[in-house]
Amino acid sequence: MRNQFITMAVSLSIFSFTACQQSQNAQSANSDTTQQAQDTTAAVAEPVAADTSSATVLETVMSAPEKVKAGKPILVKFTVNNPSDKEQQFCKWHTPFEKRFLNSFFEVTDSKGEVVQYKGVMAKRIMPPPADAYVKVAPKGSVSAEIDLLTGYSITAPGTYKVVYQGDGISGLTKVNEVTVTVE
């Protein structure tokens, strides 16, 4: 029974990733129906290949203050850069561009390597994402958003915390650095 549950969970994860990528490809492509059908078939057959087919990948830089007083906001800034000459877009789901935590899209660990508990909601999504779920990034441009880690994670003790982005399966943002914050 447990193996069936795990298999179902993995299948749903792959479907969600594929659906987001398919929707993004369909919205940004200016090709005929036959080409869209071929893209969809390729995306379903090999989700990884569909993700790497774009000419230039959006680059994401996270930043946060090095030191923060205990109880004060821990603002993580998320900047998405488009190094290409063509407008690109990404799904804002599971990113700070949603303006609040609707899922646990960061992995936050303390100096002992223990995972900090996520305390926010876990929103369910319709698939594929609607058009308003995408953020466009102009050629050679960038967009930024900030979010307070304390609104989604139980960071209560002083110490050093590592923040790693984990929402790439939905957003499509794969090149993201990690940041470290010391709470005093």
PDB file of C-alpha atoms in Angstrom, residues 45-179:
ATOM      1  CA  ALA A  45       7.638  11.767 -22.826  1.00  0.00           C
ATOM      2  CA  GLU A  46      10.701  13.503 -21.394  1.00  0.00           C
ATOM      3  CA  PRO A  47      10.051  16.361 -18.930  1.00  0.00           C
ATOM      4  CA  VAL A  48      13.772  16.988 -18.422  1.00  0.00           C
ATOM      5  CA  ALA A  49      14.365  17.438 -22.155  1.00  0.00           C
ATOM      6  CA  ALA A  50      11.480  19.922 -22.353  1.00  0.00           C
ATOM      7  CA  ASP A  51      13.014  21.990 -19.543  1.00  0.00           C
ATOM      8  CA  THR A  52      16.444  22.206 -21.167  1.00  0.00           C
ATOM      9  CA  SER A  53      15.191  22.957 -24.684  1.00  0.00           C
ATOM     10  CA  SER A  54      14.989  26.723 -24.151  1.00  0.00           C
ATOM     11  CA  ALA A  55      17.918  28.634 -25.627  1.00  0.00           C
ATOM     12  CA  THR A  56      18.680  30.620 -22.466  1.00  0.00           C
ATOM     13  CA  VAL A  57      17.725  29.779 -18.914  1.00  0.00           C
ATOM     14  CA  LEU A  58      16.509  32.474 -16.545  1.00  0.00           C
ATOM     15  CA  GLU A  59      19.006  33.096 -13.749  1.00  0.00           C
ATOM     16  CA  THR A  60      17.810  33.679 -10.206  1.00  0.00           C
ATOM     17  CA  VAL A  61      19.769  35.336  -7.416  1.00  0.00           C
ATOM     18  CA  MET A  62      18.633  35.128  -3.795  1.00  0.00           C
ATOM     19  CA  SER A  63      19.967  37.596  -1.267  1.00  0.00           C
ATOM     20  CA  ALA A  64      19.381  38.177   2.437  1.00  0.00           C
ATOM     21  CA  PRO A  65      21.041  40.210   5.181  1.00  0.00           C
ATOM     22  CA  GLU A  66      24.059  38.494   6.743  1.00  0.00           C
ATOM     23  CA  LYS A  67      22.849  39.229  10.300  1.00  0.00           C
ATOM     24  CA  VAL A  68      19.381  39.824  11.730  1.00  0.00           C
ATOM     25  CA  LYS A  69      18.236  40.464  15.316  1.00  0.00           C
ATOM     26  CA  ALA A  70      16.040  37.689  16.721  1.00  0.00           C
ATOM     27  CA  GLY A  71      12.353  38.372  16.065  1.00  0.00           C
ATOM     28  CA  LYS A  72      13.022  40.898  13.285  1.00  0.00           C
ATOM     29  CA  PRO A  73      11.938  40.144   9.697  1.00  0.00           C
ATOM     30  CA  ILE A  74      14.327  37.998   7.643  1.00  0.00           C
ATOM     31  CA  LEU A  75      13.766  39.367   4.152  1.00  0.00           C
ATOM     32  CA  VAL A  76      14.898  37.136   1.306  1.00  0.00           C
ATOM     33  CA  LYS A  77      15.098  38.948  -2.027  1.00  0.00           C
ATOM     34  CA  PHE A  78      14.537  36.901  -5.162  1.00  0.00           C
ATOM     35  CA  THR A  79      15.763  38.480  -8.427  1.00  0.00           C
ATOM     36  CA  VAL A  80      15.140  36.740 -11.755  1.00  0.00           C
ATOM     37  CA  ASN A  81      17.422  37.863 -14.606  1.00  0.00           C
ATOM     38  CA  ASN A  82      16.825  37.277 -18.319  1.00  0.00           C
ATOM     39  CA  PRO A  83      20.207  37.311 -20.083  1.00  0.00           C
ATOM     40  CA  SER A  84      18.645  36.596 -23.485  1.00  0.00           C
ATOM     41  CA  ASP A  85      17.458  38.907 -26.256  1.00  0.00           C
ATOM     42  CA  LYS A  86      13.944  37.442 -26.074  1.00  0.00           C
ATOM     43  CA  GLU A  87      11.194  37.955 -23.473  1.00  0.00           C
ATOM     44  CA  GLN A  88      10.854  34.939 -21.192  1.00  0.00           C
ATOM     45  CA  GLN A  89       8.462  33.961 -18.439  1.00  0.00           C
ATOM     46  CA  PHE A  90       8.225  31.695 -15.424  1.00  0.00           C
ATOM     47  CA  CYS A  91       5.437  30.373 -13.221  1.00  0.00           C
ATOM     48  CA  LYS A  92       5.252  32.472 -10.029  1.00  0.00           C
ATOM     49  CA  TRP A  93       3.845  29.581  -8.021  1.00  0.00           C
ATOM     50  CA  HIS A  94       6.278  28.430  -5.305  1.00  0.00           C
ATOM     51  CA  THR A  95       8.249  31.694  -5.456  1.00  0.00           C
ATOM     52  CA  PRO A  96       8.276  34.954  -3.454  1.00  0.00           C
ATOM     53  CA  PHE A  97       6.405  36.548  -6.393  1.00  0.00           C
ATOM     54  CA  GLU A  98       3.192  35.195  -4.833  1.00  0.00           C
ATOM     55  CA  LYS A  99       3.780  37.760  -2.020  1.00  0.00           C
ATOM     56  CA  ARG A 100       3.135  35.164   0.719  1.00  0.00           C
ATOM     57  CA  PHE A 101       3.909  31.552   1.510  1.00  0.00           C
ATOM     58  CA  LEU A 102       1.394  29.229  -0.121  1.00  0.00           C
ATOM     59  CA  ASN A 103       3.831  26.288  -0.086  1.00  0.00           C
ATOM     60  CA  SER A 104       7.152  25.321   1.427  1.00  0.00           C
ATOM     61  CA  PHE A 105       9.442  26.307  -1.423  1.00  0.00           C
ATOM     62  CA  PHE A 106      12.564  26.903   0.670  1.00  0.00           C
ATOM     63  CA  GLU A 107      14.512  24.360   2.647  1.00  0.00           C
ATOM     64  CA  VAL A 108      15.795  26.130   5.744  1.00  0.00           C
ATOM     65  CA  THR A 109      18.365  24.335   7.893  1.00  0.00           C
ATOM     66  CA  ASP A 110      20.158  25.377  11.066  1.00  0.00           C
ATOM     67  CA  SER A 111      23.907  25.098  11.739  1.00  0.00           C
ATOM     68  CA  LYS A 112      23.435  21.466  12.891  1.00  0.00           C
ATOM     69  CA  GLY A 113      21.825  20.589   9.544  1.00  0.00           C
ATOM     70  CA  GLU A 114      18.366  20.172  11.092  1.00  0.00           C
ATOM     71  CA  VAL A 115      15.457  21.285   8.920  1.00  0.00           C
ATOM     72  CA  VAL A 116      13.435  24.229  10.242  1.00  0.00           C
ATOM     73  CA  GLN A 117       9.710  23.471  10.342  1.00  0.00           C
ATOM     74  CA  TYR A 118       7.481  25.117   7.721  1.00  0.00           C
ATOM     75  CA  LYS A 119       4.406  26.666   9.371  1.00  0.00           C
ATOM     76  CA  GLY A 120       2.484  28.024   6.394  1.00  0.00           C
ATOM     77  CA  VAL A 121      -0.372  26.738   4.283  1.00  0.00           C
ATOM     78  CA  MET A 122      -0.015  24.118   1.559  1.00  0.00           C
ATOM     79  CA  ALA A 123      -2.181  25.340  -1.322  1.00  0.00           C
ATOM     80  CA  LYS A 124      -3.512  22.961  -3.940  1.00  0.00           C
ATOM     81  CA  ARG A 125      -3.310  24.192  -7.527  1.00  0.00           C
ATOM     82  CA  ILE A 126      -5.248  23.732 -10.704  1.00  0.00           C
ATOM     83  CA  MET A 127      -3.243  22.449 -13.636  1.00  0.00           C
ATOM     84  CA  PRO A 128      -2.161  23.737 -16.000  1.00  0.00           C
ATOM     85  CA  PRO A 129      -1.482  27.138 -14.413  1.00  0.00           C
ATOM     86  CA  PRO A 130      -3.612  29.989 -15.790  1.00  0.00           C
ATOM     87  CA  ALA A 131      -2.021  32.814 -17.785  1.00  0.00           C
ATOM     88  CA  ASP A 132      -1.935  35.136 -14.748  1.00  0.00           C
ATOM     89  CA  ALA A 133       0.315  32.646 -12.918  1.00  0.00           C
ATOM     90  CA  TYR A 134       3.251  33.706 -15.094  1.00  0.00           C
ATOM     91  CA  VAL A 135       5.691  36.572 -14.670  1.00  0.00           C
ATOM     92  CA  LYS A 136       7.254  37.983 -17.835  1.00  0.00           C
ATOM     93  CA  VAL A 137      10.877  39.078 -17.840  1.00  0.00           C
ATOM     94  CA  ALA A 138      11.933  41.558 -20.531  1.00  0.00           C
ATOM     95  CA  PRO A 139      14.990  40.863 -22.699  1.00  0.00           C
ATOM     96  CA  LYS A 140      18.171  41.671 -20.714  1.00  0.00           C
ATOM     97  CA  GLY A 141      15.842  42.649 -17.842  1.00  0.00           C
ATOM     98  CA  SER A 142      15.080  41.459 -14.347  1.00  0.00           C
ATOM     99  CA  VAL A 143      12.229  41.313 -11.821  1.00  0.00           C
ATOM    100  CA  SER A 144      12.464  41.094  -8.018  1.00  0.00           C
ATOM    101  CA  ALA A 145      10.313  40.158  -5.032  1.00  0.00           C
ATOM    102  CA  GLU A 146      10.931  39.886  -1.288  1.00  0.00           C
ATOM    103  CA  ILE A 147       9.428  37.624   1.343  1.00  0.00           C
ATOM    104  CA  ASP A 148       9.896  37.391   5.116  1.00  0.00           C
ATOM    105  CA  LEU A 149      11.096  33.905   6.134  1.00  0.00           C
ATOM    106  CA  LEU A 150       9.494  34.313   9.574  1.00  0.00           C
ATOM    107  CA  THR A 151       6.017  34.274   8.003  1.00  0.00           C
ATOM    108  CA  GLY A 152       6.590  30.726   6.723  1.00  0.00           C
ATOM    109  CA  TYR A 153       9.243  29.109   8.889  1.00  0.00           C
ATOM    110  CA  SER A 154       9.730  28.639  12.656  1.00  0.00           C
ATOM    111  CA  ILE A 155      13.045  30.414  13.113  1.00  0.00           C
ATOM    112  CA  THR A 156      13.005  31.086  16.834  1.00  0.00           C
ATOM    113  CA  ALA A 157      16.517  30.428  18.133  1.00  0.00           C
ATOM    114  CA  PRO A 158      19.672  32.427  17.479  1.00  0.00           C
ATOM    115  CA  GLY A 159      22.052  30.721  15.066  1.00  0.00           C
ATOM    116  CA  THR A 160      23.096  30.461  11.443  1.00  0.00           C
ATOM    117  CA  TYR A 161      20.528  29.297   8.898  1.00  0.00           C
ATOM    118  CA  LYS A 162      20.988  28.142   5.324  1.00  0.00           C
ATOM    119  CA  VAL A 163      18.179  28.848   2.828  1.00  0.00           C
ATOM    120  CA  VAL A 164      17.936  26.749  -0.350  1.00  0.00           C
ATOM    121  CA  TYR A 165      15.235  27.199  -3.013  1.00  0.00           C
ATOM    122  CA  GLN A 166      13.196  24.020  -3.661  1.00  0.00           C
ATOM    123  CA  GLY A 167      10.322  25.230  -5.895  1.00  0.00           C
ATOM    124  CA  ASP A 168      11.949  24.709  -9.280  1.00  0.00           C
ATOM    125  CA  GLY A 169       9.626  21.831 -10.217  1.00  0.00           C
ATOM    126  CA  ILE A 170       6.691  24.238 -10.487  1.00  0.00           C
ATOM    127  CA  SER A 171       8.305  27.586 -11.319  1.00  0.00           C
ATOM    128  CA  GLY A 172      10.897  26.284 -13.771  1.00  0.00           C
ATOM    129  CA  LEU A 173      13.598  28.442 -12.116  1.00  0.00           C
ATOM    130  CA  THR A 174      16.575  26.121 -11.904  1.00  0.00           C
ATOM    131  CA  LYS A 175      19.641  28.322 -11.493  1.00  0.00           C
ATOM    132  CA  VAL A 176      19.230  29.628  -7.932  1.00  0.00           C
ATOM    133  CA  ASN A 177      21.978  30.215  -5.370  1.00  0.00           C
ATOM    134  CA  GLU A 178      21.612  29.584  -1.640  1.00  0.00           C
ATOM    135  CA  VAL A 179      21.980  32.140   1.157  1.00  0.00           C
TER     136      VAL A 179
END
